[in-house]
Short mmCIF file of C-alpha atoms and ligand atoms in Angstrom, two decimals:
data_model
loop_
_atom_site.label_atom_id
_atom_site.label_comp_id
_atom_site.label_asym_id
_atom_site.label_seq_id
_atom_site.Cartn_x
_atom_site.Cartn_y
_atom_site.Cartn_z
CA MET A 1 -95.67 63.58 39.66
CA LEU A 2 -96.39 65.59 42.81
CA ASN A 3 -99.41 67.50 44.04
CA LYS A 4 -101.39 67.29 40.84
CA GLU A 5 -104.95 68.37 41.28
CA LYS A 6 -107.38 65.48 41.35
CA GLY A 7 -111.13 65.63 41.03
CA SER A 8 -114.18 63.46 41.58
CA LEU A 9 -116.66 63.38 38.75
CA TYR A 10 -119.93 61.71 37.78
CA LEU A 11 -120.18 62.07 34.00
CA TYR A 12 -123.56 60.79 32.82
CA ASN A 13 -125.70 60.72 29.69
CA ILE A 14 -122.68 59.75 27.57
CA GLY A 15 -123.86 58.87 24.04
CA GLN A 16 -120.90 56.63 23.23
CA LEU A 17 -118.17 55.65 25.68
CA VAL A 18 -114.94 54.53 24.01
CA THR A 19 -113.13 52.66 26.80
CA MET A 20 -110.17 51.00 24.99
CA ALA A 21 -110.36 48.34 27.72
CA GLY A 22 -108.26 45.23 27.23
CA GLY A 23 -104.70 46.51 26.91
CA PRO A 24 -102.45 47.55 24.00
CA ARG A 25 -103.39 46.21 20.59
CA LYS A 26 -101.34 44.53 17.86
CA GLY A 27 -102.58 44.08 14.29
CA ALA A 28 -105.71 45.11 12.42
CA SER A 29 -108.41 43.20 14.21
CA ALA A 30 -107.29 44.11 17.75
CA MET A 31 -106.55 47.75 16.85
CA GLY A 32 -109.99 48.03 15.26
CA ASP A 33 -111.73 47.11 18.52
CA LEU A 34 -112.33 50.16 20.70
CA ALA A 35 -114.31 48.36 23.45
CA ILE A 36 -117.24 50.73 23.07
CA ILE A 37 -120.15 51.03 25.46
CA GLU A 38 -123.13 52.54 23.67
CA GLY A 39 -125.04 55.11 25.69
CA PRO A 40 -126.51 56.14 27.88
CA ALA A 41 -123.27 55.43 29.72
CA VAL A 42 -121.58 56.81 32.78
CA LEU A 43 -117.97 57.44 33.78
CA VAL A 44 -117.24 57.80 37.49
CA ILE A 45 -113.92 59.18 38.66
CA GLU A 46 -113.07 59.37 42.35
CA ASP A 47 -110.04 61.28 43.55
CA GLY A 48 -108.61 61.20 40.03
CA ILE A 49 -109.10 57.46 39.42
CA VAL A 50 -111.81 55.69 37.38
CA THR A 51 -114.15 53.71 39.67
CA PHE A 52 -116.81 52.88 37.06
CA ALA A 53 -117.10 53.00 33.26
CA GLY A 54 -120.20 51.36 31.82
CA LYS A 55 -123.91 51.42 31.10
CA GLN A 56 -125.79 54.02 33.09
CA SER A 57 -128.33 51.38 34.11
CA ASP A 58 -125.54 49.29 35.73
CA GLY A 59 -123.81 52.29 37.29
CA PRO A 60 -123.43 53.07 40.98
CA CYS A 61 -125.74 55.52 42.71
CA PRO A 62 -124.25 58.96 42.43
CA LYS A 63 -122.55 60.10 45.62
CA GLU A 64 -123.35 63.67 46.46
CA GLN A 65 -120.41 64.71 48.52
CA GLY A 66 -117.50 66.35 46.79
CA MET A 67 -118.50 65.00 43.42
CA GLU A 68 -119.06 67.10 40.32
CA PHE A 69 -122.06 66.06 38.17
CA VAL A 70 -121.72 66.64 34.45
CA ASP A 71 -124.24 65.88 31.71
CA ALA A 72 -122.36 64.71 28.60
CA GLN A 73 -125.48 65.53 26.55
CA GLY A 74 -125.27 62.39 24.46
CA GLN A 75 -121.79 63.14 23.14
CA CYS A 76 -118.86 60.77 22.68
CA VAL A 77 -116.30 60.30 25.48
CA LEU A 78 -112.85 58.75 24.92
CA PRO A 79 -109.66 58.25 26.95
CA GLY A 80 -107.43 61.34 26.95
CA PHE A 81 -104.98 61.37 24.04
CA ILE A 82 -101.32 60.50 24.63
CA ASP A 83 -98.61 62.24 22.64
CA SER A 84 -95.82 59.71 23.07
CA HIS A 85 -93.06 61.59 21.20
CA THR A 86 -92.27 65.28 21.66
CA HIS A 87 -89.21 67.52 21.87
CA LEU A 88 -91.20 69.93 24.00
CA VAL A 89 -88.42 71.95 25.64
CA PHE A 90 -86.23 74.10 23.38
CA GLY A 91 -84.93 77.64 22.87
CA GLY A 92 -85.50 79.73 19.74
CA TYR A 93 -87.22 78.98 16.47
CA ARG A 94 -86.15 78.01 12.94
CA GLU A 95 -88.70 79.76 10.78
CA ASP A 96 -86.16 80.59 8.04
CA GLU A 97 -85.09 76.98 7.79
CA PHE A 98 -88.66 75.95 7.12
CA GLN A 99 -88.80 78.33 4.13
CA TRP A 100 -85.46 76.94 2.83
CA ARG A 101 -86.95 73.46 2.97
CA LEU A 102 -90.04 74.65 1.12
CA ALA A 103 -87.69 76.00 -1.54
CA GLY A 104 -86.12 72.56 -1.95
CA GLU A 105 -83.19 72.26 0.47
CA SER A 106 -83.05 68.98 2.38
CA TYR A 107 -83.22 68.55 6.16
CA MET A 108 -79.83 66.79 6.21
CA SER A 109 -78.08 69.40 4.09
CA ILE A 110 -79.26 72.17 6.44
CA MET A 111 -78.05 70.05 9.36
CA GLU A 112 -74.66 69.48 7.71
CA ARG A 113 -74.04 73.20 7.32
CA GLY A 114 -74.63 73.92 10.99
CA GLY A 115 -78.37 74.62 10.99
CA GLY A 116 -80.93 72.18 12.25
CA ILE A 117 -80.44 70.65 15.67
CA ALA A 118 -77.17 72.60 16.17
CA SER A 119 -78.94 75.93 15.81
CA THR A 120 -81.62 75.01 18.36
CA THR A 121 -78.87 73.74 20.66
CA LYS A 122 -77.18 77.14 20.59
CA ALA A 123 -80.44 78.88 21.47
CA THR A 124 -81.32 76.33 24.15
CA ARG A 125 -77.94 76.65 25.84
CA ALA A 126 -78.51 80.42 26.01
CA ALA A 127 -82.04 80.15 27.43
CA SER A 128 -82.87 80.29 31.13
CA PHE A 129 -84.95 77.76 33.03
CA GLU A 130 -87.81 80.27 33.10
CA GLU A 131 -87.68 80.98 29.37
CA LEU A 132 -87.62 77.30 28.51
CA SER A 133 -90.52 76.47 30.80
CA GLU A 134 -92.65 79.42 29.69
CA HIS A 135 -92.32 78.39 26.03
CA ALA A 136 -93.00 74.75 26.72
CA LYS A 137 -96.01 75.61 28.89
CA LYS A 138 -97.63 77.42 25.95
CA HIS A 139 -97.37 74.27 23.86
CA LEU A 140 -98.77 72.17 26.69
CA ASP A 141 -101.74 74.54 27.06
CA ALA A 142 -102.54 74.10 23.37
CA MET A 143 -102.12 70.32 23.62
CA LEU A 144 -104.50 70.13 26.60
CA ARG A 145 -107.13 71.96 24.54
CA MET A 146 -106.79 69.26 21.86
CA GLY A 147 -107.40 66.51 24.42
CA VAL A 148 -103.84 65.49 25.30
CA THR A 149 -103.59 64.39 28.94
CA THR A 150 -100.17 62.67 28.91
CA ALA A 151 -97.11 63.46 26.79
CA GLU A 152 -93.56 62.27 26.48
CA ALA A 153 -90.91 65.02 26.55
CA LYS A 154 -87.28 64.67 25.54
CA SER A 155 -84.12 66.58 26.30
CA GLY A 156 -81.53 66.71 23.52
CA TYR A 157 -81.04 70.38 22.66
CA GLY A 158 -78.27 70.93 25.20
CA MET A 159 -75.86 68.10 24.52
CA ASP A 160 -73.71 69.44 27.34
CA ARG A 161 -74.03 68.57 30.98
CA ASP A 162 -75.77 71.67 32.32
CA THR A 163 -78.24 72.31 29.50
CA GLU A 164 -79.41 68.70 29.30
CA ILE A 165 -79.98 68.74 33.06
CA ARG A 166 -81.79 72.09 32.77
CA GLN A 167 -84.10 70.74 30.06
CA LEU A 168 -84.91 67.69 32.18
CA GLU A 169 -85.54 69.89 35.23
CA VAL A 170 -87.95 71.97 33.15
CA ILE A 171 -89.76 68.76 32.18
CA ARG A 172 -89.99 67.76 35.84
CA HIS A 173 -91.25 71.23 36.83
CA LEU A 174 -93.94 71.15 34.12
CA ASP A 175 -94.98 67.63 35.10
CA GLU A 176 -95.52 68.91 38.63
CA THR A 177 -97.32 72.11 37.70
CA HIS A 178 -99.20 71.56 34.43
CA PRO A 179 -102.30 69.36 34.12
CA ILE A 180 -100.66 67.24 31.40
CA SER A 181 -98.52 64.41 32.85
CA LEU A 182 -95.07 64.14 31.31
CA TYR A 183 -92.92 61.09 30.66
CA PRO A 184 -89.27 62.27 30.77
CA THR A 185 -86.75 60.98 28.23
CA TYR A 186 -83.04 61.84 28.15
CA MET A 187 -81.91 62.29 24.54
CA GLY A 188 -78.38 63.63 24.82
CA ALA A 189 -77.61 61.49 21.75
CA HIS A 190 -79.68 63.71 19.48
CA ASP A 191 -76.63 64.75 17.45
CA THR A 192 -72.89 65.20 18.03
CA PRO A 193 -72.34 68.64 19.62
CA VAL A 194 -69.70 71.08 18.29
CA GLU A 195 -67.31 70.14 21.11
CA TYR A 196 -67.20 66.58 19.75
CA LYS A 197 -67.52 67.35 16.02
CA GLY A 198 -66.46 64.34 13.96
CA ARG A 199 -66.09 62.23 17.12
CA PRO A 200 -69.51 60.67 17.78
CA HIS A 201 -67.96 57.66 19.58
CA ASP A 202 -66.21 59.96 22.06
CA TYR A 203 -69.46 61.81 22.68
CA ILE A 204 -71.26 58.52 23.35
CA ASP A 205 -68.43 57.62 25.76
CA PHE A 206 -69.00 60.93 27.58
CA ILE A 207 -72.73 60.22 27.84
CA ILE A 208 -72.14 56.71 29.16
CA ARG A 209 -69.45 57.81 31.61
CA GLU A 210 -70.92 61.05 32.92
CA MET A 211 -74.45 61.78 31.83
CA LEU A 212 -76.30 58.51 32.35
CA PRO A 213 -75.16 58.15 35.99
CA LEU A 214 -75.95 61.82 36.67
CA VAL A 215 -79.43 61.68 35.14
CA LYS A 216 -80.05 58.48 37.11
CA GLU A 217 -78.78 59.93 40.37
CA LYS A 218 -81.04 62.98 39.96
CA ASP A 219 -83.89 60.73 38.86
CA LEU A 220 -84.64 63.07 35.96
CA ALA A 221 -85.57 60.59 33.22
CA GLU A 222 -87.19 57.19 32.83
CA CYS A 223 -86.04 56.53 29.31
CA VAL A 224 -83.05 57.11 26.98
CA ASP A 225 -83.50 57.88 23.27
CA ILE A 226 -81.01 58.19 20.39
CA PHE A 227 -81.11 59.50 16.80
CA THR A 228 -79.96 56.36 14.97
CA GLU A 229 -79.28 57.58 11.46
CA LYS A 230 -76.61 57.33 8.79
CA ASN A 231 -73.79 59.76 9.66
CA VAL A 232 -75.33 60.61 13.04
CA PHE A 233 -75.19 57.58 15.36
CA GLU A 234 -75.13 54.17 13.74
CA HIS A 235 -75.54 50.63 15.08
CA GLU A 236 -72.43 50.34 17.23
CA ASP A 237 -72.98 53.61 19.09
CA THR A 238 -76.68 52.88 19.51
CA ARG A 239 -75.96 49.44 20.94
CA ARG A 240 -73.34 50.75 23.35
CA LEU A 241 -75.49 53.60 24.61
CA LEU A 242 -78.75 51.74 24.99
CA ASN A 243 -77.15 48.70 26.64
CA ALA A 244 -75.43 50.99 29.15
CA ALA A 245 -78.74 52.77 29.76
CA LYS A 246 -80.56 49.48 30.35
CA GLU A 247 -77.90 48.40 32.83
CA LEU A 248 -78.70 51.49 34.88
CA GLY A 249 -82.41 50.68 34.79
CA PHE A 250 -83.57 53.09 32.06
CA LYS A 251 -86.10 52.10 29.43
CA VAL A 252 -84.86 52.75 25.91
CA LYS A 253 -86.23 53.94 22.57
CA MET A 254 -84.89 55.01 19.20
CA HIS A 255 -85.44 57.44 16.34
CA ALA A 256 -85.14 54.77 13.66
CA ASP A 257 -85.18 54.52 9.87
CA GLU A 258 -86.24 58.15 9.45
CA ILE A 259 -84.10 59.31 6.54
CA VAL A 260 -81.92 56.42 5.34
CA PRO A 261 -82.85 52.75 5.93
CA ILE A 262 -80.11 51.27 8.13
CA GLY A 263 -82.00 48.52 9.92
CA GLY A 264 -83.03 50.72 12.83
CA ALA A 265 -86.30 48.90 13.47
CA GLU A 266 -84.54 45.52 13.65
CA LEU A 267 -82.06 46.96 16.15
CA ALA A 268 -84.85 48.50 18.24
CA ALA A 269 -86.59 45.12 18.47
CA GLU A 270 -83.32 43.37 19.34
CA LEU A 271 -82.52 45.87 22.11
CA GLY A 272 -86.02 45.65 23.59
CA CYS A 273 -86.88 49.29 22.94
CA LEU A 274 -90.24 50.55 24.19
CA SER A 275 -90.72 52.02 20.73
CA ALA A 276 -89.02 52.62 17.40
CA ASP A 277 -90.09 56.01 16.08
CA HIS A 278 -90.40 57.57 12.60
CA LEU A 279 -89.91 54.41 10.44
CA LEU A 280 -90.46 56.25 7.15
CA LYS A 281 -87.85 54.00 5.54
CA ILE A 282 -88.50 50.77 7.46
CA SER A 283 -87.70 47.55 5.52
CA ASP A 284 -89.87 44.43 5.30
CA GLU A 285 -87.45 42.73 7.71
CA GLY A 286 -87.86 45.66 10.09
CA ILE A 287 -91.64 45.31 9.97
CA LYS A 288 -91.33 41.60 10.73
CA ALA A 289 -88.97 42.30 13.61
CA LEU A 290 -91.36 44.79 15.22
CA ALA A 291 -94.41 42.59 14.64
CA THR A 292 -92.78 39.75 16.56
CA SER A 293 -91.50 41.94 19.40
CA GLU A 294 -92.90 44.06 22.24
CA THR A 295 -91.55 47.23 20.60
CA VAL A 296 -94.21 49.73 19.56
CA ALA A 297 -93.97 51.11 16.00
CA THR A 298 -94.53 54.84 16.44
CA CYS A 299 -95.42 56.78 13.31
CA LEU A 300 -94.97 60.56 13.20
CA PRO A 301 -96.91 61.67 10.11
CA LEU A 302 -96.73 65.38 10.96
CA THR A 303 -92.96 65.15 10.44
CA ALA A 304 -93.31 63.31 7.12
CA PHE A 305 -95.80 66.00 6.07
CA SER A 306 -93.49 68.81 7.13
CA LEU A 307 -90.45 67.21 5.45
CA MET A 308 -92.56 66.50 2.36
CA ASP A 309 -91.34 62.92 2.60
CA ASP A 310 -93.10 59.56 2.30
CA TYR A 311 -95.29 58.49 5.20
CA ALA A 312 -94.36 55.48 7.31
CA PRO A 313 -96.08 52.35 5.96
CA ALA A 314 -98.54 52.20 8.84
CA ARG A 315 -101.08 50.10 6.92
CA LYS A 316 -98.45 47.48 6.12
CA MET A 317 -97.19 47.47 9.70
CA ILE A 318 -100.66 47.02 11.17
CA ASP A 319 -101.50 44.27 8.69
CA ALA A 320 -98.24 42.54 9.60
CA GLY A 321 -99.27 42.52 13.27
CA CYS A 322 -97.35 45.49 14.72
CA CYS A 323 -98.50 47.52 17.71
CA VAL A 324 -98.69 50.94 16.03
CA ALA A 325 -98.84 54.29 17.83
CA VAL A 326 -99.00 57.79 16.37
CA ALA A 327 -97.47 60.91 17.93
CA SER A 328 -96.66 64.50 17.04
CA ASP A 329 -92.81 64.77 17.23
CA LEU A 330 -93.33 68.44 18.17
CA ASN A 331 -89.95 70.16 17.71
CA PRO A 332 -88.70 73.50 16.32
CA GLY A 333 -87.18 71.98 13.17
CA SER A 334 -88.57 68.98 11.35
CA CYS A 335 -92.07 69.37 12.81
CA PHE A 336 -93.24 72.54 14.51
CA SER A 337 -96.74 71.28 15.23
CA ALA A 338 -98.48 69.23 17.90
CA SER A 339 -101.82 69.31 16.12
CA ILE A 340 -103.96 66.33 17.08
CA PRO A 341 -106.60 67.13 14.40
CA LEU A 342 -103.93 67.20 11.67
CA LEU A 343 -102.31 64.06 13.08
CA ILE A 344 -105.63 62.21 12.85
CA ALA A 345 -106.26 63.52 9.32
CA LEU A 346 -102.84 62.42 8.05
CA SER A 347 -103.12 59.03 9.77
CA THR A 348 -106.49 58.27 8.24
CA ILE A 349 -106.16 59.94 4.83
CA TYR A 350 -102.50 59.33 3.97
CA MET A 351 -101.34 56.46 6.19
CA LYS A 352 -104.53 54.54 5.42
CA MET A 353 -105.25 53.73 9.03
CA THR A 354 -108.91 53.38 9.97
CA VAL A 355 -110.26 55.90 12.44
CA GLU A 356 -110.52 53.07 15.00
CA GLU A 357 -106.84 52.13 14.52
CA THR A 358 -105.87 55.79 14.79
CA ILE A 359 -107.68 56.12 18.12
CA ALA A 360 -105.97 52.96 19.45
CA ALA A 361 -102.67 54.44 18.24
CA LEU A 362 -103.29 57.69 20.13
CA THR A 363 -104.43 56.11 23.40
CA ILE A 364 -103.60 52.62 24.67
CA ASN A 365 -100.82 51.85 22.16
CA ALA A 366 -99.25 55.25 22.81
CA ALA A 367 -99.39 54.42 26.54
CA LYS A 368 -97.38 51.27 25.85
CA ALA A 369 -94.79 53.32 23.95
CA ILE A 370 -94.08 55.16 27.22
CA ASN A 371 -94.54 52.20 29.55
CA ARG A 372 -97.70 53.70 31.05
CA GLN A 373 -100.20 51.11 29.79
CA ASP A 374 -101.16 50.16 33.36
CA LYS A 375 -101.99 53.74 34.30
CA VAL A 376 -103.40 55.58 31.27
CA GLY A 377 -104.70 55.01 27.74
CA SER A 378 -108.04 53.38 28.60
CA LEU A 379 -111.04 54.09 30.79
CA GLU A 380 -111.02 51.13 33.17
CA VAL A 381 -111.42 50.82 36.91
CA GLY A 382 -108.18 51.71 38.68
CA LYS A 383 -106.71 53.75 35.83
CA ALA A 384 -106.33 57.54 35.60
CA GLY A 385 -109.49 59.59 35.15
CA ASP A 386 -108.18 61.15 31.93
CA ALA A 387 -110.76 61.62 29.17
CA VAL A 388 -112.13 63.89 26.47
CA ILE A 389 -115.72 64.87 25.73
CA LEU A 390 -116.22 65.53 22.02
CA ARG A 391 -118.67 67.98 20.47
CA TYR A 392 -120.16 65.06 18.50
CA PRO A 393 -121.92 61.81 19.39
CA SER A 394 -119.52 59.44 17.60
CA TYR A 395 -115.74 59.01 17.53
CA LYS A 396 -116.04 58.77 13.74
CA PHE A 397 -116.31 62.56 13.55
CA LEU A 398 -112.62 62.70 14.54
CA SER A 399 -111.69 61.69 10.98
CA TYR A 400 -114.79 62.94 9.16
CA HIS A 401 -114.68 66.53 10.51
CA PHE A 402 -110.98 66.67 9.71
CA GLY A 403 -108.55 69.30 10.77
CA MET A 404 -110.92 70.68 13.41
CA ASN A 405 -110.51 70.49 17.16
CA LEU A 406 -113.59 68.52 18.27
CA VAL A 407 -112.70 68.49 21.96
CA ASP A 408 -115.32 70.22 24.08
CA THR A 409 -113.82 69.32 27.46
CA THR A 410 -110.57 67.68 28.50
CA ILE A 411 -110.71 65.76 31.77
CA LYS A 412 -107.43 65.23 33.60
CA SER A 413 -107.44 63.18 36.82
CA GLY A 414 -111.14 63.96 37.17
CA LYS A 415 -110.68 67.75 36.78
CA LEU A 416 -112.52 69.50 33.95
CA TYR A 417 -110.91 71.83 31.41
CA LYS A 418 -113.77 73.13 29.29
CA TYR A 419 -113.23 74.96 25.98
O1 NIG B 1 -87.51 63.63 15.58
N1 NIG B 1 -84.65 63.38 13.89
C1 NIG B 1 -84.21 63.93 14.86
N2 NIG B 1 -84.83 64.69 15.74
C2 NIG B 1 -86.03 65.40 15.53
C3 NIG B 1 -85.79 66.68 14.81
C4 NIG B 1 -85.09 67.65 15.63
C5 NIG B 1 -84.89 68.97 14.99
O2 NIG B 1 -84.89 69.14 13.76
O3 NIG B 1 -84.70 69.90 15.79
C6 NIG B 1 -87.09 64.52 14.89
O4 NIG B 1 -87.50 64.73 13.74
FE1 FE B 2 -88.26 63.18 17.34
#
């Protein structure tokens, strides 16, 4: 991240300050604890970094110089939301496909007849750097309005050398120019491209031989992801790719157990993935494996909703002791939405997570899913001054006033974005 604007802010008269202090949370009792400071509270951010978060009566004297003073008017303040799984950069849309799915056709059958990821790949290969970044910027603007201050962004709609690099360069450009910070993930192994049709092992060889070293040399990604799914990439290819990625110093993660249960969660835990994502079809063994590992279980309920499929068993995973995160999975196919209000509604109403667990899943646990738990996800001294001011005095309104954007102001590195 270069040259991001940073501000200094004295935010006072906070009615309820949700700090999420104390690190990522595993299991129901830890995830239910939001480390709240009841108001009046104050949040002080200097040059983009939190220097105080606590009771107003214990707070430092406000410094006049160069500091913005903002009255929170008794409303609730939380850490900025983290969307830890997005396919932000892509060309074209698939609006017809969505209608076919509504009419009963399955995601995999559309994929098998050349639609799905292949159709977005065609459009992405044809799109310029400017087109890709303009589109992605529009999504980021909307996400910022909903309180997102950090997001993960994957490549994976090029699946050839130049387009994958172009997607990652767009991600870097947006990280440098947009208020939202981006965590870059290389996902060349999103599908097997037409050039390698029927030869997924050869495509993985190409990625290991040519793409991983190139992405590393250009320093364009921190993490490598793969779509581990029956008839896409199975265990052997996943193991080969992610082990090679780890050897080069990348973090790794997986799309796991989304459509057919093939032990993806177990493999993610074994390989030391930052996160295993989707998990709609996770087995009891998979839940146990994640609960006893450092791998975050990332649920993507907007995708389950859009695919009209079952939701991931978030309640069961939390009760078993997993570190659960929730994210949007924004992409032009299985989930064309990055709606934080809908994500919260589905998490609380259909995945049976409490509102407290959902907030932990969208902040500090999501930070762990992108290896940023030391920098973002909680309002603690030394961490990023990323926060949201709600229009209501309690975080509980986030589930109660469902489907509505309750964010009055997003604060990124101490700079205010008021809506
Ligand atoms: O996370 N499952 C694979 N990848 C995406 C969908 C990509 C697409 O349909 O374009 C997902 O759901
Ligand atoms: Fe995804």
